[in-house]
Coordinates of C-alpha atoms in Angstrom, one line a residue:
X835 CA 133.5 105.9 126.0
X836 CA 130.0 106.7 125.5
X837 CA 128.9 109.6 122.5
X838 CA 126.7 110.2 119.7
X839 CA 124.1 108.0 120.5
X840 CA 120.7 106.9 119.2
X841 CA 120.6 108.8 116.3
X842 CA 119.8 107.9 112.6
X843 CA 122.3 106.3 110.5
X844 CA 120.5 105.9 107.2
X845 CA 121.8 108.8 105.5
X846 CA 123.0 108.6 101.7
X847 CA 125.8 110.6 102.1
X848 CA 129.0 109.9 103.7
X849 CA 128.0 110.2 107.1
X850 CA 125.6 107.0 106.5
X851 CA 128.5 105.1 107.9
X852 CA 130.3 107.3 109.6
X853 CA 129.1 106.6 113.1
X854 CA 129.3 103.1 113.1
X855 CA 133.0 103.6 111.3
X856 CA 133.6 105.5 115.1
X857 CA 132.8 103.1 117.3
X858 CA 134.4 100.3 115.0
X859 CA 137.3 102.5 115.6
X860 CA 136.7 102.8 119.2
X861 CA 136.2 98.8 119.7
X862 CA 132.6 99.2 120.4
X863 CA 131.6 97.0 117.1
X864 CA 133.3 94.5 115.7
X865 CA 134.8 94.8 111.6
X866 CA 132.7 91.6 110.8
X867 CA 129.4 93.4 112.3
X868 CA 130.0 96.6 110.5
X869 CA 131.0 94.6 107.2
X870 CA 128.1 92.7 107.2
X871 CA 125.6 95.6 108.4
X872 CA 127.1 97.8 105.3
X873 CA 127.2 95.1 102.8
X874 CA 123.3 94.7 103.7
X875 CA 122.7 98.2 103.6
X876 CA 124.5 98.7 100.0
X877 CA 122.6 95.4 98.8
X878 CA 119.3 97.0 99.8
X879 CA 120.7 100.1 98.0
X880 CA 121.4 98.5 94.5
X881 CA 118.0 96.9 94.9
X882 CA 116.3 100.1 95.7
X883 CA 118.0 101.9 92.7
X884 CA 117.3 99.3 90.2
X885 CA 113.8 98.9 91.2
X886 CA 113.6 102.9 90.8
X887 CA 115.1 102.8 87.4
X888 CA 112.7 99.9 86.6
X889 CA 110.0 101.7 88.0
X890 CA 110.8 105.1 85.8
X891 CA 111.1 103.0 82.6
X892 CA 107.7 101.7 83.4
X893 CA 106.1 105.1 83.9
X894 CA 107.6 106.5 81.2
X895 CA 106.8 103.6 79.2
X896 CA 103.2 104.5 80.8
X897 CA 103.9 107.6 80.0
X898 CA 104.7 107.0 76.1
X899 CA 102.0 104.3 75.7
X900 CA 99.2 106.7 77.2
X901 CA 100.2 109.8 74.9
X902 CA 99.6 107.1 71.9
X903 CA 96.5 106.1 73.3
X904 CA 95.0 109.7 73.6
X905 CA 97.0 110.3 70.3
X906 CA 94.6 107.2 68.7
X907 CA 91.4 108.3 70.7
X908 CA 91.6 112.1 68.8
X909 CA 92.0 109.9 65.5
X910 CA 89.5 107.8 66.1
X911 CA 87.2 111.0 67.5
X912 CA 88.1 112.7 64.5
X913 CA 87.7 109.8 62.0
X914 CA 84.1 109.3 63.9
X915 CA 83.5 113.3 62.8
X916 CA 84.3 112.8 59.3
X917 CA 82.7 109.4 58.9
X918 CA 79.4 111.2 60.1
X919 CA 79.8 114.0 57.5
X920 CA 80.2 111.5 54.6
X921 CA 77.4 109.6 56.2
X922 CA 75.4 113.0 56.0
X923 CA 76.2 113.9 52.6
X924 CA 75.7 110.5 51.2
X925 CA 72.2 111.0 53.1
X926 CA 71.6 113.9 51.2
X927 CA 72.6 112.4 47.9
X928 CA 70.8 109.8 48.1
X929 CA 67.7 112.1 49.2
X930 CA 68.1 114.4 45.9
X931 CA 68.6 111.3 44.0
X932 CA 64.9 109.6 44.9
X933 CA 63.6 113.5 44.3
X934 CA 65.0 113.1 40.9
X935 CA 63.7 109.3 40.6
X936 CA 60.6 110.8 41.3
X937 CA 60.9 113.6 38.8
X938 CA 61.7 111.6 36.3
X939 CA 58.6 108.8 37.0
X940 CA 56.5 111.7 37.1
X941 CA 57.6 112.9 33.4
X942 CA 57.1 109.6 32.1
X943 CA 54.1 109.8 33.6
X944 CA 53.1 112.3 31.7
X945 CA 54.5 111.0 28.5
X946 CA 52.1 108.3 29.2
X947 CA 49.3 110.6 29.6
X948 CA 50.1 112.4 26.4
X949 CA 50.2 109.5 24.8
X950 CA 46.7 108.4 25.7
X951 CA 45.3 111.8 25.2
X952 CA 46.3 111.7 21.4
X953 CA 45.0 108.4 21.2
X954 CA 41.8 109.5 22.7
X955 CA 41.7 111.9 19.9
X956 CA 42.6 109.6 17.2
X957 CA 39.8 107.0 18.6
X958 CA 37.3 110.0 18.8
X959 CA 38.2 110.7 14.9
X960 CA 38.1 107.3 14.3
X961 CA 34.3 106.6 15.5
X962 CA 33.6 109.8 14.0
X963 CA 34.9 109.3 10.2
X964 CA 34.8 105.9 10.5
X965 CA 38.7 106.3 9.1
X966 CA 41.8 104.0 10.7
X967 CA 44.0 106.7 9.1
X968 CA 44.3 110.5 9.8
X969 CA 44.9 111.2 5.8
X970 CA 41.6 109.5 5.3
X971 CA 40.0 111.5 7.5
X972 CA 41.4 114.8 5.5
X973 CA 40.3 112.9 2.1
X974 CA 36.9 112.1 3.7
X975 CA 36.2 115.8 4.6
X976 CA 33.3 117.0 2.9
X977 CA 34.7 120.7 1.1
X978 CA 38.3 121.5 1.7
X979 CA 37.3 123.8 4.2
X980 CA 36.4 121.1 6.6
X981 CA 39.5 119.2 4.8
X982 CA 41.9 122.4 5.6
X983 CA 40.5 122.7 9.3
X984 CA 41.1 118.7 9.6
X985 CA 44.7 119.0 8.8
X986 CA 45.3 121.7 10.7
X987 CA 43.8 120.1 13.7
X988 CA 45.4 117.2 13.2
X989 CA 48.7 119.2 12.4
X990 CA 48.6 121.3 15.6
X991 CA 47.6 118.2 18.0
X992 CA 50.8 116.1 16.4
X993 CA 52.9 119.5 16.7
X994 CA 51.9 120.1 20.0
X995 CA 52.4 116.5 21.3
X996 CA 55.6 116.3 19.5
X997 CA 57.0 119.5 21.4
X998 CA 55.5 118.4 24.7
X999 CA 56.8 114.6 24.4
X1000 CA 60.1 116.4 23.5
X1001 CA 60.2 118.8 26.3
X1002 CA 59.1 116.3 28.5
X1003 CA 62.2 113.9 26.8
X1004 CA 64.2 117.3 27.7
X1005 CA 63.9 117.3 31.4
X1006 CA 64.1 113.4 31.2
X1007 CA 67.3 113.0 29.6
X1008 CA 68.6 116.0 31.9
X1009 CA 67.2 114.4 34.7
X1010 CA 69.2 111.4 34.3
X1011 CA 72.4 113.0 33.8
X1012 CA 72.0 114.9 37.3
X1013 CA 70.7 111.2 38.4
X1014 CA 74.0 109.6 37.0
X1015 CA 76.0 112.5 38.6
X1016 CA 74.4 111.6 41.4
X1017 CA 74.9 107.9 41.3
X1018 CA 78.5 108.7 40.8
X1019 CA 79.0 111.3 43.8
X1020 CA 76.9 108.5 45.9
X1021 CA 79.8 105.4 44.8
X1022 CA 82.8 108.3 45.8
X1023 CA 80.8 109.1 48.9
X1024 CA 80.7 105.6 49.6
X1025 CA 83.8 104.3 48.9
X1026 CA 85.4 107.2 51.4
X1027 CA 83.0 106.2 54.4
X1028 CA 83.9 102.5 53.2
X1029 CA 88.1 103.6 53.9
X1030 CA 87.0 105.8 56.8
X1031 CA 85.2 103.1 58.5
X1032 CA 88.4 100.8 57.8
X1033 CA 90.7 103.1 59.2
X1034 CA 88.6 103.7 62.4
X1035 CA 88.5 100.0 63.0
X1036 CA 92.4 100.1 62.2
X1037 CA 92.2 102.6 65.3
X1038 CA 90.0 101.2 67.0
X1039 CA 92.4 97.8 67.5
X1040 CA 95.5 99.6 68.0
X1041 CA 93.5 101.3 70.7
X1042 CA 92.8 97.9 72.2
X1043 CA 96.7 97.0 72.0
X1044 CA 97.3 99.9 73.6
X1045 CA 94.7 99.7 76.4
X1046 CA 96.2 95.9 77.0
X1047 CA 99.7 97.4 77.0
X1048 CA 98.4 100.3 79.7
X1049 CA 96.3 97.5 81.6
X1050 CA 100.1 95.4 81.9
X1051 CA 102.3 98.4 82.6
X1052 CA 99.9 99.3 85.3
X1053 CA 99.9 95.9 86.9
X1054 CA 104.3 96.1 86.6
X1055 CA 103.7 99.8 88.1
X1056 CA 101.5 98.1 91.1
X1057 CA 104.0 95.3 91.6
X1058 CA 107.3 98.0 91.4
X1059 CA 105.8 99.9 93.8
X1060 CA 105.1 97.4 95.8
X1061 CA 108.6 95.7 95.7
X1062 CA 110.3 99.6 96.1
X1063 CA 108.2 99.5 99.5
X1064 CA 109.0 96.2 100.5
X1065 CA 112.8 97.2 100.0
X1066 CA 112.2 100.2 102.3
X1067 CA 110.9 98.1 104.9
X1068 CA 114.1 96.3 105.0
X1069 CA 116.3 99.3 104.5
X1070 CA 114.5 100.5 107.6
X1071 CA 115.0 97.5 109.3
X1072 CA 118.6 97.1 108.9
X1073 CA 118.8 101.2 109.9
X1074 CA 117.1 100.1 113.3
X1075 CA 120.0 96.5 113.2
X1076 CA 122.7 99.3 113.0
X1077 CA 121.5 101.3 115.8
X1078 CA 120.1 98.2 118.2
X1079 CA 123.8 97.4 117.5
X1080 CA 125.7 100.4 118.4
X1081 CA 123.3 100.9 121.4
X1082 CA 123.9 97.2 122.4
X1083 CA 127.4 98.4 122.6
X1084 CA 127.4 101.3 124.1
X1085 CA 125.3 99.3 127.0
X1086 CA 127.8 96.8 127.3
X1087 CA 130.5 99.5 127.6
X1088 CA 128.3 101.2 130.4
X1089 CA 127.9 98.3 132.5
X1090 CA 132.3 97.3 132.1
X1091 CA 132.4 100.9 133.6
X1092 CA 130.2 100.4 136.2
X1093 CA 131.5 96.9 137.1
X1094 CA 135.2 98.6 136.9
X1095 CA 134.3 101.6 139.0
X1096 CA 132.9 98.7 141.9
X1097 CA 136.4 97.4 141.8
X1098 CA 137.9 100.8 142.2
X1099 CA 135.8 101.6 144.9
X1100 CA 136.2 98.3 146.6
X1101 CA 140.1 98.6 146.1
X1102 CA 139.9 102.2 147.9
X1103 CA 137.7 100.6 150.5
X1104 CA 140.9 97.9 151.3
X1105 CA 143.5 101.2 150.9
X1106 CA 141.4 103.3 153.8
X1107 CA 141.2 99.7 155.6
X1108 CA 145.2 99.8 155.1
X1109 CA 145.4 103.3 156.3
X1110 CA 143.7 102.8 159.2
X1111 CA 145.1 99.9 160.2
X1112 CA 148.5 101.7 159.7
X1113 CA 147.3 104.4 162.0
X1114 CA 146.5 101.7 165.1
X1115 CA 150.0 100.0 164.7
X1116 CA 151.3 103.7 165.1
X1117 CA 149.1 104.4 168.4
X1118 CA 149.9 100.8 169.5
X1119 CA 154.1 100.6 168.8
X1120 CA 155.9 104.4 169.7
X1121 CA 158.9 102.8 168.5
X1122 CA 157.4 102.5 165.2
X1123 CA 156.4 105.8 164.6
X1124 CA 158.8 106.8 162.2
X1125 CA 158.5 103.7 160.2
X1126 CA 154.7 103.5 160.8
X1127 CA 154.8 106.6 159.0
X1128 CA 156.7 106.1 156.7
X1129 CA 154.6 103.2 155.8
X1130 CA 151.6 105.4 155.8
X1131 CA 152.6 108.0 153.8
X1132 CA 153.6 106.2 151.0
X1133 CA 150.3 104.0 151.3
X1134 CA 148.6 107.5 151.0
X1135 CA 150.6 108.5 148.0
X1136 CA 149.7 104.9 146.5
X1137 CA 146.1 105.4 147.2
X1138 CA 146.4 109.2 145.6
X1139 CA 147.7 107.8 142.2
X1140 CA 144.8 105.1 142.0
X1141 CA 142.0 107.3 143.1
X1142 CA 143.5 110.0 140.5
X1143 CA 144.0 107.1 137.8
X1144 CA 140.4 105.9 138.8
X1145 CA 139.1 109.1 138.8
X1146 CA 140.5 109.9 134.8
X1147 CA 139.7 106.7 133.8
X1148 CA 135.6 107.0 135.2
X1149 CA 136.0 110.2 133.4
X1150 CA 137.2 109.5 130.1
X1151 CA 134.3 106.5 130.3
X1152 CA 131.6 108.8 130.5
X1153 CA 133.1 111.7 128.8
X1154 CA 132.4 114.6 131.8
X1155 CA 133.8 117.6 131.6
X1156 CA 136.7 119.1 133.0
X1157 CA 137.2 122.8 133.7
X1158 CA 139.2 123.0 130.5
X1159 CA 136.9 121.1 128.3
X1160 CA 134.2 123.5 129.9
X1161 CA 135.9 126.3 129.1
X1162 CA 137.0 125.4 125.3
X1163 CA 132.7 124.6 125.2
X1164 CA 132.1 128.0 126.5
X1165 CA 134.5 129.5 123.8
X1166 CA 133.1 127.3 121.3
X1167 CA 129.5 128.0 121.9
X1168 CA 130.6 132.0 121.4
X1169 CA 131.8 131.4 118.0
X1170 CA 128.1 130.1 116.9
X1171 CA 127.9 131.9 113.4
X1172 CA 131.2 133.0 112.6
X1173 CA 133.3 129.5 112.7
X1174 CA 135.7 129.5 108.9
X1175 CA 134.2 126.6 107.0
X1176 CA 136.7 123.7 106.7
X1177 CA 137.7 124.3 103.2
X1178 CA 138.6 127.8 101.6
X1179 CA 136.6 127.7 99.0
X1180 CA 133.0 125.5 98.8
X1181 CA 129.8 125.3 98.1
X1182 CA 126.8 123.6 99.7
X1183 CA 125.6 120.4 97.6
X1184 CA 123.5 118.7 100.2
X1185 CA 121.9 120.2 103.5
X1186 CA 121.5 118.8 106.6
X1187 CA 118.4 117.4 107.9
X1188 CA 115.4 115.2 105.8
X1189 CA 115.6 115.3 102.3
X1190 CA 114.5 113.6 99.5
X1191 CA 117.0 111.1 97.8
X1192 CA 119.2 112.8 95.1
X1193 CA 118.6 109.1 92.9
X1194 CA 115.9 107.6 94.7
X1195 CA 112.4 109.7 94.8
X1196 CA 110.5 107.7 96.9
X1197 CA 113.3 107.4 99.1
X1198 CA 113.8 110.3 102.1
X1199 CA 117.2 110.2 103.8
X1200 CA 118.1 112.0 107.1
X1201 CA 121.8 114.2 106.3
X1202 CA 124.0 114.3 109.8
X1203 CA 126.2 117.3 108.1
X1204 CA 126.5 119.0 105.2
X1205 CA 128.5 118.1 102.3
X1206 CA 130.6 120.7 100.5
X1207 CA 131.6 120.8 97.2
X1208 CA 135.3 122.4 97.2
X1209 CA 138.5 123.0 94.6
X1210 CA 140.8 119.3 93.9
X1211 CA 142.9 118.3 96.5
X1212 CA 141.4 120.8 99.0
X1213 CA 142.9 121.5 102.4
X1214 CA 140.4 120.5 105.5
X1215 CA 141.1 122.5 108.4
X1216 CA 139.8 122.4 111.8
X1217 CA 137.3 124.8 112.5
X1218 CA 138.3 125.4 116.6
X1219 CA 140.9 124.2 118.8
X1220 CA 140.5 120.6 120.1
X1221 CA 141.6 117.0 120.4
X1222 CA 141.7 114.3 117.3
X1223 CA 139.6 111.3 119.8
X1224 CA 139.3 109.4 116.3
X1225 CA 140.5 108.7 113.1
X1226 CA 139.1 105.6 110.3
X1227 CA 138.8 104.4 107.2
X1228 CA 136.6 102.2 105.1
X1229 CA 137.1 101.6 101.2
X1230 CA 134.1 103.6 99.8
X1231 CA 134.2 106.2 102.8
X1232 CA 137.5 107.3 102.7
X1233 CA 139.2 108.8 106.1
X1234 CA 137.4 109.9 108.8
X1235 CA 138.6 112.5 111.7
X1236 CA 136.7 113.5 114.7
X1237 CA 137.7 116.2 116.6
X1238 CA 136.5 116.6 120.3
X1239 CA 135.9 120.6 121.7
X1240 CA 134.9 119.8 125.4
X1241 CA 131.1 118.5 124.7
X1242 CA 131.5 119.3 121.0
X1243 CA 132.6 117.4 118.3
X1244 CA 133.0 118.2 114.8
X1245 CA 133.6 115.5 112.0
X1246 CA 135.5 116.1 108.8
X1247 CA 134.8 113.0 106.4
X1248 CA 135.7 111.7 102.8
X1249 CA 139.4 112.7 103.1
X1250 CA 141.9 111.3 100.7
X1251 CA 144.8 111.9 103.4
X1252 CA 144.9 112.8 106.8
X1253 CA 147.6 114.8 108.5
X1254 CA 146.9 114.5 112.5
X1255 CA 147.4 111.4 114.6
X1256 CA 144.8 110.4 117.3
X1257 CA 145.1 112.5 120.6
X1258 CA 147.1 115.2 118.9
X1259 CA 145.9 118.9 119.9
X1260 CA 145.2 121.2 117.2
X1261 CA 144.3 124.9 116.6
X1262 CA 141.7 126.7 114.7
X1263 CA 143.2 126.3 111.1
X1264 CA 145.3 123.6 111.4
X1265 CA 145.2 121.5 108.6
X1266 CA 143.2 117.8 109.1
X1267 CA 143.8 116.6 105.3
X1268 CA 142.7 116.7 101.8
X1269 CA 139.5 116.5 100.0
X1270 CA 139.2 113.6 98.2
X1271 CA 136.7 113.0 95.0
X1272 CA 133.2 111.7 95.7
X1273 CA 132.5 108.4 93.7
X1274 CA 128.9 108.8 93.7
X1275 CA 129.2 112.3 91.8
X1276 CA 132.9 111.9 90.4
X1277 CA 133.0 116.0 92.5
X1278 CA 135.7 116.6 95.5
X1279 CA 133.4 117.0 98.5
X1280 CA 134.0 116.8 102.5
X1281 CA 131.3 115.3 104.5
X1282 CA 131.2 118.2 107.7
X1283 CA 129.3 116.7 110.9
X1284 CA 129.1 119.1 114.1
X1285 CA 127.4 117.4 117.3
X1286 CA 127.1 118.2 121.0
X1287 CA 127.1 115.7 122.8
X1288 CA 124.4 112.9 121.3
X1289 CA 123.0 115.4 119.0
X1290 CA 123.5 116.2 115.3
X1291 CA 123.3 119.8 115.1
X1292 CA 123.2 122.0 111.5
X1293 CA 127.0 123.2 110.7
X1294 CA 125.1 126.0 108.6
X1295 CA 124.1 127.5 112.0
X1296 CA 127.2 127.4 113.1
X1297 CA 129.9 128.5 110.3
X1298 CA 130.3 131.8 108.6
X1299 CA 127.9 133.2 106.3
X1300 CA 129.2 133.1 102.6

């Protein structure tokens, strides 16, 4: 029987086996084939997943190690901004501190000065009086006028340098507090850029670690990748074994018809051969007539019941219509939109068509059906009258019914039981099974497939609007 095919089988929900589970149950692949094809494809499927977990640890790893990086780099930015205000202040300091150094040299500069000014005056009284000593000078003066006016001089020259070299010793001493102050603010300023600077070089090597660390989990990011695309490759590749497979089959089934319908002719060839030959004894012996025809008649009824057995047999190999089947895909065709869903209750959980991977991101997956979440234990009806051309199972899968509606099929998947047998007839609501519990999502789901002919089409379209 030739259906369904050349179309995509890599599908992560239920129907990603489904097909193949058909024509296993239809003798077109062997149990050892489809075994080894699925073990492959769940192999590639663990790898896939545990390359994708791998591969979101690393970017969140990435992820992690990046935030610390620009965490360290606002630190370090921020250290950099304080380190150059202390440098700054300390700059100042140490400007107002050679301003004061300066102050004070020039005050003891002028102590200096003083200093040799009085001197000068004590060397001009000197040469003039002769005296070493200012008293003698006083005692030397002629009258006490000139003695009075001596003193007095000599009394407000010694006052006034007394109160200048004190003034002077004043601003010194005060000078040198600041200067200390100074000094002190400097060693504080100092010893904070001194920690700053340690702490930015702290920084600045866990920034390193870090970089190293993001230079590595990029490299593991490269290689995941790479691996995640490599294992696509081959889940590809054994999505093309599965259909070179079931199109292998379905060619060898093709060319058993053919061969058998060149017997049948050939057969009907010798039956008209028979028939005619029947005929000329009749023409040839009058006494045979009745007998003759006898003969005849029953070669023609044996040559009825072939060419009708031929005839069903050609037809149920290549699946042609008859007026009934027509008729029920007329009638089926009429009810696009307003078909009841299989289950009473139910929800949508994954659409058909390309979609991306519910677990695996980088992975896109082509859906046949629909899957429909529904209540526990759900009864799966049939959506429109028809034949039951198949029924499987496969641990994993569950059971599998396909229902045949002239050139439409429909296909009712992950059921824990099923209640019809293969070529029973059954009516629009007659019950196909029960729901049985996804293991991948631990929800009770049915897998819904709807096809005409070779062609997947979207049981959305089809059913009821809810």
């Amino acid at each position: 029987m030739r259906f369904l095919s050349g179309i995509s089988l890599w599908n992560n929900s239920k129907s990603s086996f489904i097909l193949l589970i058909l024509f296993l149950g239809s003798g077109y692949l062997s149990a050892q084939n489809a075994n080894d094809l699925e073990s492959k494809k769940k192999k590639v499927e663990q790898n896939i997943k545990k390359t994708q977990d791998q591969l979101q640890q690393t970017k969140d790893s990435k992820a992690s190690t990046l935030k610390d990086f620009n965490s360290i780099q606002k630190k370090i930015d921020s250290r950099k901004g304080t380190i150059e205000e202390v440098q700054t202040e300390i700059q100042y300091v140490r400007t107002i501190i050679d301003d004061k150094n300066d102050a004070i040299n020039s005050l003891k500069s002028e102590i200096i000065n003083l200093k040799k000014e009085y001197a000068k005056i004590m060397r001009s009284a000197y040469k003039a009086s002769l005296m070493t000593n200012e008293w003698m000078l006083i005692i030397s003066s002629t009258s006490m006028n000139q003695a009075f006016n001596r003193w007095m001089y000599l009394r407000t020259i010694k006052k006034n340098r007394k109160a200048k070299a004190f003034s002077i010793a004043q601003k010194q001493l005060a000078i040198e507090v600041e200067l200390a102050s100074l000094e002190n603010m400097k060693s504080g300023k100092q010893v904070l850029l001194n920690k700053e600077e340690k702490q930015s070089n702290l920084l600045l090597n866990d920034l390193k670690k870090k970089n190293t660390v993001l230079s590595n989990l990029t490299v593991e990011e490269k290689k995941l990748i790479n691996d995640l695309n490599r294992q696509k490759k081959q889940q590809r590749a054994i999505a093309n074994d599965i259909e070179k497979a079931i199109r292998k089959e379905i060619e060898k089934k093709e060319r058993e018809a053919r061969e058998l319908a060149a017997r049948e002719r050939k057969k009907e060839k010798e039956r008209a051969a028979a028939i005619e030959a029947a005929n000329a004894k009749k023409e040839a012996k009058s006494a045979d007539v009745v007998i003759a025809t006898e003969n005849v008649e029953e070669v023609k009824k044996e040559a009825t019941v072939i060419k009708s057995t031929k005839v069903t047999e050609k037809k149920e190999l290549v699946m042609s219509e008859t007026p009934e089947s027509a008729s029920i895909s007329s009638d089926f065709q009429a009810n696009r939109g307003s078909f009841a869903w299989p289950v009473k209750r139910g929800v949508i959980v994954r659409r058909f068509g390309k979609q991306v991977h519910p677990e695996l991101s980088h992975v896109e997956i082509i859906n046949n059906g629909i899957d429909i979440k529904t209540d526990a234990n759900a009864e799966v009806t049939a959506i429109f009258n028809g034949e039951v051309v198949h029924i499987a199972f496969l641990s994993g899968y569950k059971n599998t019914v396909m229902v045949n509606h002239g050139k439409y099929y429909t296909i009712y998947s992950n059921l824990e039981s099923v209640n019809v047998d293969k070529g029973q007839k059954v009516k629009k609501g007659d019950s196909i099974g029960r729901a049985a519990v996804n293991g991948d999502t631990g929800n009770t789901e049915v897998h819904f497939e709807l096809w005409n002919k070779q062609n997947p089409l979207n049981p959305s379209i089809w059913l009821k609007s809810r």
